[in-house]
Coordinates of C-alpha atoms and ligand atoms in Angstrom, one line a residue:
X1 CA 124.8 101.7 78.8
X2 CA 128.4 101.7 78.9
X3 CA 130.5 100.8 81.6
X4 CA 131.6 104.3 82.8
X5 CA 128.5 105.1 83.4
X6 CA 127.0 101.9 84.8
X7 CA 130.7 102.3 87.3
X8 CA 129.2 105.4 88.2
X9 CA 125.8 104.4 89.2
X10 CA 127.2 102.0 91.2
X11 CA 129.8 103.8 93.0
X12 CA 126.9 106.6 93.5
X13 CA 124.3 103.8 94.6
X14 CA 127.3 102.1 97.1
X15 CA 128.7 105.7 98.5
X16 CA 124.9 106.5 99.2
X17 CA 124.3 103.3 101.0
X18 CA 127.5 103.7 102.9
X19 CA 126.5 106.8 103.9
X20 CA 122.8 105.9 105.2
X21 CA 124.2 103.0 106.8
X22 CA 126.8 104.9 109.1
X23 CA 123.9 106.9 110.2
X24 CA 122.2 104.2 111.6
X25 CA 125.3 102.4 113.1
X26 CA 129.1 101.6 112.2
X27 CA 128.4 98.1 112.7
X28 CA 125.2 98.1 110.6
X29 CA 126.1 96.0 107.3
X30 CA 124.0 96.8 104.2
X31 CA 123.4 94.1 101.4
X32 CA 122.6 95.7 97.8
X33 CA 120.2 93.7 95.6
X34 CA 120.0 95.0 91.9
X35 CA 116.4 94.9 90.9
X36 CA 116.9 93.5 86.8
X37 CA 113.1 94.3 85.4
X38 CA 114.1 97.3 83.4
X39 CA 117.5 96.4 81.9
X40 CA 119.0 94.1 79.3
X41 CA 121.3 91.2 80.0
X42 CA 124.9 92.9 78.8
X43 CA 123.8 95.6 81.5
X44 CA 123.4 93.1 83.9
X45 CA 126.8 91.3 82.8
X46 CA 128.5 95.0 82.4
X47 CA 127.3 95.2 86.6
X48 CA 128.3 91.4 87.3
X49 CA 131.6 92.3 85.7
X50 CA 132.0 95.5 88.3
X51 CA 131.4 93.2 91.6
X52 CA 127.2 93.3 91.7
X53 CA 126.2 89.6 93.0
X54 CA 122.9 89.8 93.7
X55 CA 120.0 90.3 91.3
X56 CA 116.1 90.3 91.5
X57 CA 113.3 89.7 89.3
X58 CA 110.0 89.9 90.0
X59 CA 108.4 87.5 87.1
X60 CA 109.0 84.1 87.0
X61 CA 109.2 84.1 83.4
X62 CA 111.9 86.8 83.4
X63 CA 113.9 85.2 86.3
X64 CA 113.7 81.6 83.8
X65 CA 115.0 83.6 80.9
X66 CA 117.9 85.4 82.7
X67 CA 119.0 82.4 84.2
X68 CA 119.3 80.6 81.7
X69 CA 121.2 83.4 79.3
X70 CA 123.3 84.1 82.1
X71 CA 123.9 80.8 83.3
X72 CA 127.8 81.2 83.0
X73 CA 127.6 83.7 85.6
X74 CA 127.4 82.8 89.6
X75 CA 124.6 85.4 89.8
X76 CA 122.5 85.0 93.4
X77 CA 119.0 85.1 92.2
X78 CA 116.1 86.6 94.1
X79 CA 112.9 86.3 93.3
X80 CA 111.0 89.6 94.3
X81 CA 107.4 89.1 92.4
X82 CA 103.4 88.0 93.3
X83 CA 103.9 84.4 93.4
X84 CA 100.9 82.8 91.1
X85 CA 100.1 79.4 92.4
X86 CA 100.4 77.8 89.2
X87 CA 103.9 78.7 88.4
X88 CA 105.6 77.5 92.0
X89 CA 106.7 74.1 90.5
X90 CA 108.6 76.7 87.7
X91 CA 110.0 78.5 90.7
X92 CA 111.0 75.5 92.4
X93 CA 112.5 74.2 89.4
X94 CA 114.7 77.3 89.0
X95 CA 115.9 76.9 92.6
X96 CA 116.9 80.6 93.1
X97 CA 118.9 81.8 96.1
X98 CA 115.6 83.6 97.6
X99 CA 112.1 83.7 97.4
X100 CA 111.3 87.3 99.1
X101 CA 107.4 87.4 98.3
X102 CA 105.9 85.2 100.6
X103 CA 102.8 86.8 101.0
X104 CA 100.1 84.1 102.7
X105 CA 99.7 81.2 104.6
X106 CA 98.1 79.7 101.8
X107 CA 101.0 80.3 99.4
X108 CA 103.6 78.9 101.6
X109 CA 101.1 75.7 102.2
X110 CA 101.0 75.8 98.4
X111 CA 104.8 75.7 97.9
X112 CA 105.6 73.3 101.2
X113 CA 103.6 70.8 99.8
X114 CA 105.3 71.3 96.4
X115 CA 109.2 71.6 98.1
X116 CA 108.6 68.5 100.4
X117 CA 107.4 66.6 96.6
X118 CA 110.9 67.5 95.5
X119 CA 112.4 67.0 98.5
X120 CA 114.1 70.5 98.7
X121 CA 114.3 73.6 100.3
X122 CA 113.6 77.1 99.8
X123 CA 114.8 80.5 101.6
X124 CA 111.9 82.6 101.9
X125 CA 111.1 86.2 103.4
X126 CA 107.9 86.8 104.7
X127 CA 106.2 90.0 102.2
X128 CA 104.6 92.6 104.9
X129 CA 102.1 94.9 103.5
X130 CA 103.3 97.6 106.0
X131 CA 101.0 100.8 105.1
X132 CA 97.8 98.5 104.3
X133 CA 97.5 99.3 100.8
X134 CA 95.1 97.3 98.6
X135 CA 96.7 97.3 95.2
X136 CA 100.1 95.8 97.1
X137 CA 100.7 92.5 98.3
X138 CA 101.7 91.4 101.6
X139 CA 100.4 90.0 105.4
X140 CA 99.0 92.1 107.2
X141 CA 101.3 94.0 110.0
X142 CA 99.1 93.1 112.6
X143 CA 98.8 89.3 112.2
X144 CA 102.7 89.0 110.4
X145 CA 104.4 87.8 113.4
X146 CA 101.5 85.2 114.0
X147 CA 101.7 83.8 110.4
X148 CA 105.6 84.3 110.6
X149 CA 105.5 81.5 113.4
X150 CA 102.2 79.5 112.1
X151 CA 104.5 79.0 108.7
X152 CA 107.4 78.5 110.4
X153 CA 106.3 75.5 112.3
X154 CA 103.8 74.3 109.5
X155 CA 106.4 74.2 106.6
X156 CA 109.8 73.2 107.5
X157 CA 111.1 72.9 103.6
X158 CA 110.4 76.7 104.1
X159 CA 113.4 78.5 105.3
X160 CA 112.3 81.7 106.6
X161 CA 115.2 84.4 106.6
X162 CA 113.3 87.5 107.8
X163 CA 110.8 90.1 106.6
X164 CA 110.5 92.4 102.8
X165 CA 108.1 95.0 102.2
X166 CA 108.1 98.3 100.0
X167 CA 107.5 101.2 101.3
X168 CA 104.2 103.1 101.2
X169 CA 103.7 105.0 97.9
X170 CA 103.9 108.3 98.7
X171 CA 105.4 111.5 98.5
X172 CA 104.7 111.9 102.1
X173 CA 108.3 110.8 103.9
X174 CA 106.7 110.9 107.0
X175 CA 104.3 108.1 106.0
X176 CA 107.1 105.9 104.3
X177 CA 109.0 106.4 107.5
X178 CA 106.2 104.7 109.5
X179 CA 105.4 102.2 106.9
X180 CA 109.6 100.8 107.6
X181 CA 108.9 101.4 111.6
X182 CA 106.1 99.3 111.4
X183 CA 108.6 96.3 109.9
X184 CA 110.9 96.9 111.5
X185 CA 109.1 96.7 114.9
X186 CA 108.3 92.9 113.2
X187 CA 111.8 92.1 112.3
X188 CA 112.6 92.9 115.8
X189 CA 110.2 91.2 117.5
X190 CA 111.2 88.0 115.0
X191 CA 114.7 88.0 115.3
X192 CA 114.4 85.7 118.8
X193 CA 112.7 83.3 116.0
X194 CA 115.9 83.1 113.7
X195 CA 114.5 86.4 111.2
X196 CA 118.1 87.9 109.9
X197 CA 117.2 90.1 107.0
X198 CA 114.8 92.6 106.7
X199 CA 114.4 93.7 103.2
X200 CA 113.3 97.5 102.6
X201 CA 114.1 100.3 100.5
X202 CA 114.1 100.7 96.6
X203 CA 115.8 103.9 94.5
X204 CA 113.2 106.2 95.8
X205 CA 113.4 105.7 99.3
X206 CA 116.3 103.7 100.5
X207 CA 118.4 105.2 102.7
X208 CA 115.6 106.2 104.8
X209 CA 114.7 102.6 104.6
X210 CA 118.5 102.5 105.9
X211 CA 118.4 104.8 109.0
X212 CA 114.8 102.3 109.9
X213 CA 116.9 99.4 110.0
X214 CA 116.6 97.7 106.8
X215 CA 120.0 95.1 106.1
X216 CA 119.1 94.7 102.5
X217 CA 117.5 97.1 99.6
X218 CA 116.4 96.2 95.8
X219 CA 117.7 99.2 93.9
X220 CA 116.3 99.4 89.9
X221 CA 116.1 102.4 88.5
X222 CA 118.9 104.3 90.0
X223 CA 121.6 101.5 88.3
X224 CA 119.8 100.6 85.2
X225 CA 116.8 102.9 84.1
X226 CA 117.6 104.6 80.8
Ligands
PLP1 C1 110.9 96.9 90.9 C2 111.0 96.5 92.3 C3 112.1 97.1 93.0 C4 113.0 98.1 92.5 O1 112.4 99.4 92.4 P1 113.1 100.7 91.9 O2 112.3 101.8 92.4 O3 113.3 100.7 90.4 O4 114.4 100.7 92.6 C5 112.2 96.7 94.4 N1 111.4 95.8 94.9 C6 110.4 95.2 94.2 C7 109.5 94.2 94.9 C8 110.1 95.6 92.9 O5 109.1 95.0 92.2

């Protein structure tokens, strides 16, 4: 891509946010994530070079690779991805800025017991599978707030920042709408536990994830697919 057009993406992607966000509230802030897993790394250093900060993969082998090819940049890293047990020591080792995937009680036992061996930390959101959907990942809405406090208090190298989901996949804007409501409604109810960011709204659907309350979307497509 070259960098008038990847400017112009942006500038579209930041007026739209801008927008959305103004609809909600003035004083709503809005942080833009830029979702990597389609592009190349000179895209990603052509959008670093415009301002972008913060990108997200969602494989651990991807996030290892980009790291390390664009270690000369101060990128913030999220990781966005199904965490596999067997690669949390990988995940550790790469120390990102956020883990926004965690997705059981058992994963987050899994990588306490693996943070407390290294002795570090790790900011985490908590995934919510807000419509119920089996093919997606995520707690279930009605027991999130539970397991939100159960790993809060059982896993202190955990350092849980708030809520992510994606919204349900459909055409139906109706049903998206609820599927944000219903984390939202969470978020809310968490925030009296510390929870700051609540993570919703990718190219298809993010300024209605916006007007639901979201503070931070993973955009893709809209900035990098071909
Ligand atoms: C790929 C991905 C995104 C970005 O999706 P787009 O529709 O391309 O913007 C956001 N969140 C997660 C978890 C993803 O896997």
């Amino acid at each position: 891509m070259d960098r008038y057009e990847m400017q112009k993406r942006l500038d579209d992607v930041i007026w739209r946010i801008e927008q959305a966000r103004i609809r909600r509230s003035e004083h709503h802030i809005v942080k833009l994530v830029a979702v990597s897993k389609y592009t190349t790394e000179e895209n990603i250093r052509l959008l670093y070079d415009l301002g972008q900060r913060a990108f997200a993969e969602n494989r651990v082998q991807s996030l290892a690779d980009r790291m390390e090819k664009l270690e000369d940049l101060p990128i913030e890293w999220h990781f966005i991805g199904r965490l596999q047990k067997n690669k949390i020591n990988h995940l550790i080792r790469l120390n990102p800025f956020m883990m926004q995937s965690l997705d059981s009680l058992d994963l987050a036992e899994a990588l306490q017991k693996r943070l407390a061996e290294h002795d570090m930390t790790m900011e985490c959101l908590m995934q919510i599978n807000s419509a119920r959907e089996e093919s997606k990942a995520g707690v279930d809405p009605q027991k999130a707030q539970d397991l939100y406090m159960q790993i809060k208090d059982s896993c202190p190298n955990i350092d849980l920042r708030g809520v992510m989901t994606i919204g349900a996949h459909t055409d139906d804007m109706t049903v998206v709408k609820k599927s944000f409501e219903t984390t939202y409604d969470i978020f809310d109810r968490l925030k009296k536990e510390g929870a700051r960011i609540c993570s919703m709204g990718m190219s298809n659907d993010f300024e209605l994830a916006i007007e639901c309350g979201s503070n931070m979307v993973r955009i893709g497509s809209l900035l990098f697919r071909e």
